[in-house]
Amino acid sequence: MLNAEFTCNICEQNSVFTPDDNNWREVPTCVTCGSSVRMRQVVHCLTEGIFGSSKMLPSVDAKYIRGIGLSDSISLANRLSQSFDYTNTFYHTDPMLDICNPSDSWINQHDFLISSDVFEHVPSPVQRAFDGAFSVLRPGGLFVLTVPFDDRQNTTEHFPNVRDFKLIDFDGEWLLAGRTAEGDYELHNDLIFHGGPGTTVELRFFSRDDLIGHLEAAGFTAIEVHDCEIHEYGIFHPHYQGVPITAWKPQ
């Protein structure tokens, strides 16, 4: 088990990295704010992209920079809102943002967008989400993205024909009832959930090449995969699936 001291870049407090299982990316490893490796990665990529060097959030006072998140965790959202003109958005409650079809009020309004483990849950075709991300940013805006991906040849779509779906708890077994673009219906079992059964179902697992292709097709440039470890901030990689990617909307 890894045991390493670090300073959390979200709360600026010292901690010791002692994950209690193999899911280092997700488990809370800051003893003060409960941040995970993924959260600290996002903050590192965001501040490095905006300011040219990585910063700790408590030292950032930049209310002139406007940004949004897609269902960011409450603890991260609270910290971001103290440093930036930041709004956390949601799909089913206010402030509402459907990243696949953003309303006019969101378009070309933001200096940065954070989407942390969201696009693997978006119904097909997923390119709509990348196009939506591009549209809500101002020219010169920064997109910080995390999704599960690896070096497989092609993205694995678990339900390639499904355009709309509902989850059904059938005697303790979760099923996905999906409707296709042609109006037909499909029923699927053996679902993969993020956050526990019945919460958020995984619709796809990206390939690195396809992921970069989606970003390029939307119009993003200067795409970078951030697979470096930053031990001083408690950013370690037991594996490299799902490290952050940054991309820019051209000026």
PDB file of C-alpha atoms in Angstrom:
ATOM      1  CA  MET A   1       0.000   0.000   0.000  1.00  0.00           C
ATOM      2  CA  LEU A   2       1.251   3.437  -0.945  1.00  0.00           C
ATOM      3  CA  ASN A   3       1.822   5.803   1.977  1.00  0.00           C
ATOM      4  CA  ALA A   4       2.918   9.276   0.881  1.00  0.00           C
ATOM      5  CA  GLU A   5       2.525  12.780   2.266  1.00  0.00           C
ATOM      6  CA  PHE A   6       0.968  15.431   0.025  1.00  0.00           C
ATOM      7  CA  THR A   7      -0.732  18.830   0.108  1.00  0.00           C
ATOM      8  CA  CYS A   8      -4.275  18.841  -1.274  1.00  0.00           C
ATOM      9  CA  ASN A   9      -4.649  21.419  -4.059  1.00  0.00           C
ATOM     10  CA  ILE A  10      -8.354  21.803  -3.253  1.00  0.00           C
ATOM     11  CA  CYS A  11      -8.218  22.637   0.470  1.00  0.00           C
ATOM     12  CA  GLU A  12      -4.454  23.358   0.807  1.00  0.00           C
ATOM     13  CA  GLN A  13      -4.152  21.040   3.814  1.00  0.00           C
ATOM     14  CA  ASN A  14      -1.526  18.379   4.383  1.00  0.00           C
ATOM     15  CA  SER A  15      -2.545  14.763   4.199  1.00  0.00           C
ATOM     16  CA  VAL A  16      -1.158  11.265   3.713  1.00  0.00           C
ATOM     17  CA  PHE A  17      -2.118   9.178   0.703  1.00  0.00           C
ATOM     18  CA  THR A  18      -3.269   5.836   2.124  1.00  0.00           C
ATOM     19  CA  PRO A  19      -6.016   4.408  -0.130  1.00  0.00           C
ATOM     20  CA  ASP A  20      -7.776   1.426   1.375  1.00  0.00           C
ATOM     21  CA  ASP A  21      -8.444  -0.384  -1.896  1.00  0.00           C
ATOM     22  CA  ASN A  22      -7.232  -0.491  -5.483  1.00  0.00           C
ATOM     23  CA  ASN A  23      -9.568   2.227  -6.747  1.00  0.00           C
ATOM     24  CA  TRP A  24      -7.115   5.025  -6.037  1.00  0.00           C
ATOM     25  CA  ARG A  25      -8.772   7.333  -8.550  1.00  0.00           C
ATOM     26  CA  GLU A  26     -12.101   7.569  -6.740  1.00  0.00           C
ATOM     27  CA  VAL A  27     -11.715   6.981  -3.016  1.00  0.00           C
ATOM     28  CA  PRO A  28     -11.440  10.028  -0.693  1.00  0.00           C
ATOM     29  CA  THR A  29      -7.746  10.403   0.130  1.00  0.00           C
ATOM     30  CA  CYS A  30      -7.584  13.902   1.634  1.00  0.00           C
ATOM     31  CA  VAL A  31      -8.371  13.666   5.334  1.00  0.00           C
ATOM     32  CA  THR A  32      -9.626  17.282   5.407  1.00  0.00           C
ATOM     33  CA  CYS A  33     -11.907  17.792   2.383  1.00  0.00           C
ATOM     34  CA  GLY A  34     -12.251  14.200   1.208  1.00  0.00           C
ATOM     35  CA  SER A  35     -10.935  14.880  -2.276  1.00  0.00           C
ATOM     36  CA  SER A  36     -10.045  12.015  -4.585  1.00  0.00           C
ATOM     37  CA  VAL A  37      -7.214  11.696  -7.089  1.00  0.00           C
ATOM     38  CA  ARG A  38      -9.678  12.498  -9.887  1.00  0.00           C
ATOM     39  CA  MET A  39     -10.778  15.740  -8.214  1.00  0.00           C
ATOM     40  CA  ARG A  40      -7.200  16.864  -7.615  1.00  0.00           C
ATOM     41  CA  GLN A  41      -6.292  15.992 -11.216  1.00  0.00           C
ATOM     42  CA  VAL A  42      -9.124  18.179 -12.482  1.00  0.00           C
ATOM     43  CA  VAL A  43      -8.029  21.146 -10.360  1.00  0.00           C
ATOM     44  CA  HIS A  44      -4.417  20.737 -11.467  1.00  0.00           C
ATOM     45  CA  CYS A  45      -5.372  20.691 -15.157  1.00  0.00           C
ATOM     46  CA  LEU A  46      -7.784  23.612 -14.752  1.00  0.00           C
ATOM     47  CA  THR A  47      -5.394  25.940 -12.951  1.00  0.00           C
ATOM     48  CA  GLU A  48      -2.397  24.997 -15.067  1.00  0.00           C
ATOM     49  CA  GLY A  49      -4.404  25.627 -18.212  1.00  0.00           C
ATOM     50  CA  ILE A  50      -5.795  28.982 -17.102  1.00  0.00           C
ATOM     51  CA  PHE A  51      -2.786  30.426 -15.287  1.00  0.00           C
ATOM     52  CA  GLY A  52       0.128  28.613 -16.904  1.00  0.00           C
ATOM     53  CA  SER A  53       1.125  26.902 -13.659  1.00  0.00           C
ATOM     54  CA  SER A  54      -0.655  24.613 -11.240  1.00  0.00           C
ATOM     55  CA  LYS A  55      -2.192  26.353  -8.215  1.00  0.00           C
ATOM     56  CA  MET A  56      -4.057  25.465  -5.044  1.00  0.00           C
ATOM     57  CA  LEU A  57      -7.663  26.647  -5.091  1.00  0.00           C
ATOM     58  CA  PRO A  58      -7.557  28.650  -1.821  1.00  0.00           C
ATOM     59  CA  SER A  59      -4.859  30.853  -3.372  1.00  0.00           C
ATOM     60  CA  VAL A  60      -6.965  31.595  -6.456  1.00  0.00           C
ATOM     61  CA  ASP A  61      -9.169  34.713  -6.518  1.00  0.00           C
ATOM     62  CA  ALA A  62     -10.347  35.001 -10.097  1.00  0.00           C
ATOM     63  CA  LYS A  63     -14.024  35.927 -10.114  1.00  0.00           C
ATOM     64  CA  TYR A  64     -13.508  37.469 -13.557  1.00  0.00           C
ATOM     65  CA  ILE A  65     -13.128  33.938 -14.963  1.00  0.00           C
ATOM     66  CA  ARG A  66     -16.470  32.297 -15.677  1.00  0.00           C
ATOM     67  CA  GLY A  67     -16.863  28.532 -15.680  1.00  0.00           C
ATOM     68  CA  ILE A  68     -19.360  25.699 -15.362  1.00  0.00           C
ATOM     69  CA  GLY A  69     -19.289  22.099 -14.216  1.00  0.00           C
ATOM     70  CA  LEU A  70     -21.465  19.150 -15.169  1.00  0.00           C
ATOM     71  CA  SER A  71     -22.703  17.644 -11.889  1.00  0.00           C
ATOM     72  CA  ASP A  72     -19.429  18.196 -10.060  1.00  0.00           C
ATOM     73  CA  SER A  73     -19.256  16.894  -6.501  1.00  0.00           C
ATOM     74  CA  ILE A  74     -20.605  19.308  -3.919  1.00  0.00           C
ATOM     75  CA  SER A  75     -17.262  19.659  -2.134  1.00  0.00           C
ATOM     76  CA  LEU A  76     -15.389  20.476  -5.346  1.00  0.00           C
ATOM     77  CA  ALA A  77     -18.137  22.805  -6.579  1.00  0.00           C
ATOM     78  CA  ASN A  78     -18.093  24.774  -3.318  1.00  0.00           C
ATOM     79  CA  ARG A  79     -14.329  25.284  -3.576  1.00  0.00           C
ATOM     80  CA  LEU A  80     -14.494  26.285  -7.237  1.00  0.00           C
ATOM     81  CA  SER A  81     -17.241  28.824  -6.556  1.00  0.00           C
ATOM     82  CA  GLN A  82     -14.997  30.539  -4.000  1.00  0.00           C
ATOM     83  CA  SER A  83     -12.237  31.010  -6.587  1.00  0.00           C
ATOM     84  CA  PHE A  84     -14.125  31.607  -9.850  1.00  0.00           C
ATOM     85  CA  ASP A  85     -17.448  32.827 -11.220  1.00  0.00           C
ATOM     86  CA  TYR A  86     -18.475  29.191 -11.312  1.00  0.00           C
ATOM     87  CA  THR A  87     -21.841  27.436 -11.670  1.00  0.00           C
ATOM     88  CA  ASN A  88     -22.426  23.740 -11.101  1.00  0.00           C
ATOM     89  CA  THR A  89     -25.098  22.470 -13.505  1.00  0.00           C
ATOM     90  CA  PHE A  90     -27.336  19.418 -13.589  1.00  0.00           C
ATOM     91  CA  TYR A  91     -29.424  17.442 -16.047  1.00  0.00           C
ATOM     92  CA  HIS A  92     -32.552  17.006 -13.919  1.00  0.00           C
ATOM     93  CA  THR A  93     -32.596  20.015 -11.608  1.00  0.00           C
ATOM     94  CA  ASP A  94     -31.725  23.726 -11.606  1.00  0.00           C
ATOM     95  CA  PRO A  95     -29.464  25.109 -12.868  1.00  0.00           C
ATOM     96  CA  MET A  96     -30.231  22.748 -15.738  1.00  0.00           C
ATOM     97  CA  LEU A  97     -27.918  22.111 -18.665  1.00  0.00           C
ATOM     98  CA  ASP A  98     -28.350  19.380 -21.252  1.00  0.00           C
ATOM     99  CA  ILE A  99     -24.840  19.287 -22.695  1.00  0.00           C
ATOM    100  CA  CYS A 100     -26.165  17.438 -25.755  1.00  0.00           C
ATOM    101  CA  ASN A 101     -28.587  20.263 -26.495  1.00  0.00           C
ATOM    102  CA  PRO A 102     -27.623  23.418 -24.555  1.00  0.00           C
ATOM    103  CA  SER A 103     -30.107  26.282 -24.652  1.00  0.00           C
ATOM    104  CA  ASP A 104     -29.135  29.649 -26.103  1.00  0.00           C
ATOM    105  CA  SER A 105     -28.455  31.123 -22.666  1.00  0.00           C
ATOM    106  CA  TRP A 106     -25.425  28.833 -22.250  1.00  0.00           C
ATOM    107  CA  ILE A 107     -23.838  29.352 -25.665  1.00  0.00           C
ATOM    108  CA  ASN A 108     -20.427  31.108 -25.924  1.00  0.00           C
ATOM    109  CA  GLN A 109     -20.589  32.250 -22.295  1.00  0.00           C
ATOM    110  CA  HIS A 110     -17.827  30.444 -20.398  1.00  0.00           C
ATOM    111  CA  ASP A 111     -14.065  30.475 -19.997  1.00  0.00           C
ATOM    112  CA  PHE A 112     -13.922  26.865 -18.829  1.00  0.00           C
ATOM    113  CA  LEU A 113     -16.032  23.733 -18.661  1.00  0.00           C
ATOM    114  CA  ILE A 114     -15.429  20.733 -16.393  1.00  0.00           C
ATOM    115  CA  SER A 115     -16.975  17.400 -17.332  1.00  0.00           C
ATOM    116  CA  SER A 116     -15.783  14.769 -14.901  1.00  0.00           C
ATOM    117  CA  ASP A 117     -16.981  11.239 -15.720  1.00  0.00           C
ATOM    118  CA  VAL A 118     -20.187  12.321 -17.474  1.00  0.00           C
ATOM    119  CA  PHE A 119     -19.833  11.537 -21.174  1.00  0.00           C
ATOM    120  CA  GLU A 120     -19.735   7.767 -20.645  1.00  0.00           C
ATOM    121  CA  HIS A 121     -23.351   8.093 -19.461  1.00  0.00           C
ATOM    122  CA  VAL A 122     -24.699  10.179 -22.373  1.00  0.00           C
ATOM    123  CA  PRO A 123     -27.044   8.343 -24.779  1.00  0.00           C
ATOM    124  CA  SER A 124     -25.785   7.796 -28.325  1.00  0.00           C
ATOM    125  CA  PRO A 125     -24.707   9.468 -30.483  1.00  0.00           C
ATOM    126  CA  VAL A 126     -22.151  10.793 -28.002  1.00  0.00           C
ATOM    127  CA  GLN A 127     -20.700  13.319 -30.466  1.00  0.00           C
ATOM    128  CA  ARG A 128     -23.594  15.610 -29.491  1.00  0.00           C
ATOM    129  CA  ALA A 129     -22.056  16.034 -26.044  1.00  0.00           C
ATOM    130  CA  PHE A 130     -18.675  17.046 -27.453  1.00  0.00           C
ATOM    131  CA  ASP A 131     -20.358  19.495 -29.810  1.00  0.00           C
ATOM    132  CA  GLY A 132     -22.343  20.916 -26.896  1.00  0.00           C
ATOM    133  CA  ALA A 133     -19.187  21.333 -24.822  1.00  0.00           C
ATOM    134  CA  PHE A 134     -17.585  23.291 -27.655  1.00  0.00           C
ATOM    135  CA  SER A 135     -20.642  25.533 -28.026  1.00  0.00           C
ATOM    136  CA  VAL A 136     -20.886  26.659 -24.380  1.00  0.00           C
ATOM    137  CA  LEU A 137     -17.280  27.880 -24.309  1.00  0.00           C
ATOM    138  CA  ARG A 138     -16.123  31.292 -25.364  1.00  0.00           C
ATOM    139  CA  PRO A 139     -13.369  31.461 -28.002  1.00  0.00           C
ATOM    140  CA  GLY A 140     -10.178  30.560 -26.148  1.00  0.00           C
ATOM    141  CA  GLY A 141     -12.132  28.541 -23.566  1.00  0.00           C
ATOM    142  CA  LEU A 142     -10.723  25.473 -21.790  1.00  0.00           C
ATOM    143  CA  PHE A 143     -12.415  22.070 -21.601  1.00  0.00           C
ATOM    144  CA  VAL A 144     -11.299  19.724 -18.795  1.00  0.00           C
ATOM    145  CA  LEU A 145     -12.637  16.222 -19.415  1.00  0.00           C
ATOM    146  CA  THR A 146     -12.427  12.883 -17.659  1.00  0.00           C
ATOM    147  CA  VAL A 147     -13.995   9.647 -18.880  1.00  0.00           C
ATOM    148  CA  PRO A 148     -12.956   6.002 -18.607  1.00  0.00           C
ATOM    149  CA  PHE A 149     -10.711   5.196 -21.585  1.00  0.00           C
ATOM    150  CA  ASP A 150      -7.738   3.082 -22.565  1.00  0.00           C
ATOM    151  CA  ASP A 151      -5.802   2.031 -25.663  1.00  0.00           C
ATOM    152  CA  ARG A 152      -8.409  -0.363 -27.051  1.00  0.00           C
ATOM    153  CA  GLN A 153      -8.895  -0.066 -30.799  1.00  0.00           C
ATOM    154  CA  ASN A 154     -12.439   1.324 -30.714  1.00  0.00           C
ATOM    155  CA  THR A 155     -14.851   2.680 -28.133  1.00  0.00           C
ATOM    156  CA  THR A 156     -17.023  -0.064 -26.661  1.00  0.00           C
ATOM    157  CA  GLU A 157     -20.679   0.963 -26.931  1.00  0.00           C
ATOM    158  CA  HIS A 158     -22.688  -1.226 -24.564  1.00  0.00           C
ATOM    159  CA  PHE A 159     -26.034  -0.281 -26.157  1.00  0.00           C
ATOM    160  CA  PRO A 160     -25.193   1.126 -29.607  1.00  0.00           C
ATOM    161  CA  ASN A 161     -28.792   1.277 -30.863  1.00  0.00           C
ATOM    162  CA  VAL A 162     -30.378   2.864 -27.788  1.00  0.00           C
ATOM    163  CA  ARG A 163     -31.299   6.562 -27.984  1.00  0.00           C
ATOM    164  CA  ASP A 164     -33.489   6.761 -24.856  1.00  0.00           C
ATOM    165  CA  PHE A 165     -33.776   4.402 -21.907  1.00  0.00           C
ATOM    166  CA  LYS A 166     -35.191   3.678 -18.468  1.00  0.00           C
ATOM    167  CA  LEU A 167     -33.745   1.541 -15.682  1.00  0.00           C
ATOM    168  CA  ILE A 168     -35.966  -1.107 -14.121  1.00  0.00           C
ATOM    169  CA  ASP A 169     -35.434  -2.916 -10.825  1.00  0.00           C
ATOM    170  CA  PHE A 170     -36.895  -6.363 -11.550  1.00  0.00           C
ATOM    171  CA  ASP A 171     -36.842  -8.441  -8.373  1.00  0.00           C
ATOM    172  CA  GLY A 172     -33.411  -7.106  -7.440  1.00  0.00           C
ATOM    173  CA  GLU A 173     -31.946  -7.305 -10.945  1.00  0.00           C
ATOM    174  CA  TRP A 174     -31.411  -4.045 -12.787  1.00  0.00           C
ATOM    175  CA  LEU A 175     -32.486  -3.987 -16.420  1.00  0.00           C
ATOM    176  CA  LEU A 176     -32.158  -1.302 -19.079  1.00  0.00           C
ATOM    177  CA  ALA A 177     -35.194  -0.833 -21.323  1.00  0.00           C
ATOM    178  CA  GLY A 178     -34.054   1.143 -24.350  1.00  0.00           C
ATOM    179  CA  ARG A 179     -35.781   2.702 -27.346  1.00  0.00           C
ATOM    180  CA  THR A 180     -33.955   2.855 -30.667  1.00  0.00           C
ATOM    181  CA  ALA A 181     -33.990   5.626 -33.259  1.00  0.00           C
ATOM    182  CA  GLU A 182     -36.458   3.513 -35.268  1.00  0.00           C
ATOM    183  CA  GLY A 183     -38.856   3.288 -32.319  1.00  0.00           C
ATOM    184  CA  ASP A 184     -38.111  -0.332 -31.469  1.00  0.00           C
ATOM    185  CA  TYR A 185     -37.330  -1.515 -27.920  1.00  0.00           C
ATOM    186  CA  GLU A 186     -34.429  -3.466 -26.443  1.00  0.00           C
ATOM    187  CA  LEU A 187     -33.954  -5.018 -23.008  1.00  0.00           C
ATOM    188  CA  HIS A 188     -30.472  -5.390 -21.499  1.00  0.00           C
ATOM    189  CA  ASN A 189     -29.083  -6.897 -18.282  1.00  0.00           C
ATOM    190  CA  ASP A 190     -25.579  -7.259 -16.789  1.00  0.00           C
ATOM    191  CA  LEU A 191     -25.318  -3.497 -16.418  1.00  0.00           C
ATOM    192  CA  ILE A 192     -22.245  -1.606 -15.196  1.00  0.00           C
ATOM    193  CA  PHE A 193     -23.005   1.136 -12.667  1.00  0.00           C
ATOM    194  CA  HIS A 194     -20.851   3.986 -11.408  1.00  0.00           C
ATOM    195  CA  GLY A 195     -21.679   4.887  -7.827  1.00  0.00           C
ATOM    196  CA  GLY A 196     -23.663   1.754  -7.040  1.00  0.00           C
ATOM    197  CA  PRO A 197     -26.580  -0.170  -8.581  1.00  0.00           C
ATOM    198  CA  GLY A 198     -29.445   1.928  -9.864  1.00  0.00           C
ATOM    199  CA  THR A 199     -27.514   5.182  -9.939  1.00  0.00           C
ATOM    200  CA  THR A 200     -25.605   5.976 -13.129  1.00  0.00           C
ATOM    201  CA  VAL A 201     -25.266   3.287 -15.767  1.00  0.00           C
ATOM    202  CA  GLU A 202     -22.186   3.127 -17.994  1.00  0.00           C
ATOM    203  CA  LEU A 203     -23.163   3.308 -21.651  1.00  0.00           C
ATOM    204  CA  ARG A 204     -19.659   3.130 -23.135  1.00  0.00           C
ATOM    205  CA  PHE A 205     -15.951   2.743 -22.474  1.00  0.00           C
ATOM    206  CA  PHE A 206     -13.892   5.024 -24.703  1.00  0.00           C
ATOM    207  CA  SER A 207     -10.807   4.318 -26.709  1.00  0.00           C
ATOM    208  CA  ARG A 208      -8.132   7.005 -26.543  1.00  0.00           C
ATOM    209  CA  ASP A 209      -8.107   7.499 -30.309  1.00  0.00           C
ATOM    210  CA  ASP A 210     -11.887   7.780 -30.576  1.00  0.00           C
ATOM    211  CA  LEU A 211     -11.975  10.199 -27.661  1.00  0.00           C
ATOM    212  CA  ILE A 212      -9.463  12.513 -29.313  1.00  0.00           C
ATOM    213  CA  GLY A 213     -11.375  12.113 -32.575  1.00  0.00           C
ATOM    214  CA  HIS A 214     -14.611  13.304 -30.939  1.00  0.00           C
ATOM    215  CA  LEU A 215     -12.840  16.389 -29.578  1.00  0.00           C
ATOM    216  CA  GLU A 216     -11.308  17.193 -32.946  1.00  0.00           C
ATOM    217  CA  ALA A 217     -14.628  16.697 -34.730  1.00  0.00           C
ATOM    218  CA  ALA A 218     -16.236  19.216 -32.369  1.00  0.00           C
ATOM    219  CA  GLY A 219     -13.551  21.772 -33.238  1.00  0.00           C
ATOM    220  CA  PHE A 220     -11.223  21.542 -30.243  1.00  0.00           C
ATOM    221  CA  THR A 221      -7.479  22.035 -30.640  1.00  0.00           C
ATOM    222  CA  ALA A 222      -4.356  21.673 -28.462  1.00  0.00           C
ATOM    223  CA  ILE A 223      -5.701  18.398 -27.052  1.00  0.00           C
ATOM    224  CA  GLU A 224      -3.517  16.972 -24.281  1.00  0.00           C
ATOM    225  CA  VAL A 225      -3.710  13.763 -22.242  1.00  0.00           C
ATOM    226  CA  HIS A 226      -2.425  14.409 -18.697  1.00  0.00           C
ATOM    227  CA  ASP A 227      -0.909  11.113 -17.600  1.00  0.00           C
ATOM    228  CA  CYS A 228       1.863  12.511 -15.377  1.00  0.00           C
ATOM    229  CA  GLU A 229       1.938  11.889 -11.644  1.00  0.00           C
ATOM    230  CA  ILE A 230       2.177  14.887  -9.301  1.00  0.00           C
ATOM    231  CA  HIS A 231       3.101  13.489  -5.920  1.00  0.00           C
ATOM    232  CA  GLU A 232       3.112  16.835  -4.127  1.00  0.00           C
ATOM    233  CA  TYR A 233      -0.659  17.062  -4.750  1.00  0.00           C
ATOM    234  CA  GLY A 234      -1.357  13.418  -4.090  1.00  0.00           C
ATOM    235  CA  ILE A 235      -1.912  12.580  -7.753  1.00  0.00           C
ATOM    236  CA  PHE A 236      -0.897   8.974  -8.353  1.00  0.00           C
ATOM    237  CA  HIS A 237      -1.880   6.526 -11.086  1.00  0.00           C
ATOM    238  CA  PRO A 238      -2.214   2.839 -10.234  1.00  0.00           C
ATOM    239  CA  HIS A 239      -3.382   2.611 -13.860  1.00  0.00           C
ATOM    240  CA  TYR A 240      -3.893   5.210 -16.570  1.00  0.00           C
ATOM    241  CA  GLN A 241      -7.518   4.628 -17.437  1.00  0.00           C
ATOM    242  CA  GLY A 242      -9.417   7.880 -17.197  1.00  0.00           C
ATOM    243  CA  VAL A 243      -6.665  10.456 -16.697  1.00  0.00           C
ATOM    244  CA  PRO A 244      -7.802  13.994 -17.587  1.00  0.00           C
ATOM    245  CA  ILE A 245      -7.755  15.457 -21.067  1.00  0.00           C
ATOM    246  CA  THR A 246      -7.697  19.181 -21.775  1.00  0.00           C
ATOM    247  CA  ALA A 247      -8.722  20.816 -25.030  1.00  0.00           C
ATOM    248  CA  TRP A 248      -9.174  24.395 -26.199  1.00  0.00           C
ATOM    249  CA  LYS A 249     -11.746  26.226 -28.271  1.00  0.00           C
ATOM    250  CA  PRO A 250      -9.717  28.276 -30.757  1.00  0.00           C
ATOM    251  CA  GLN A 251      -9.608  32.037 -30.380  1.00  0.00           C
TER     252      GLN A 251
END
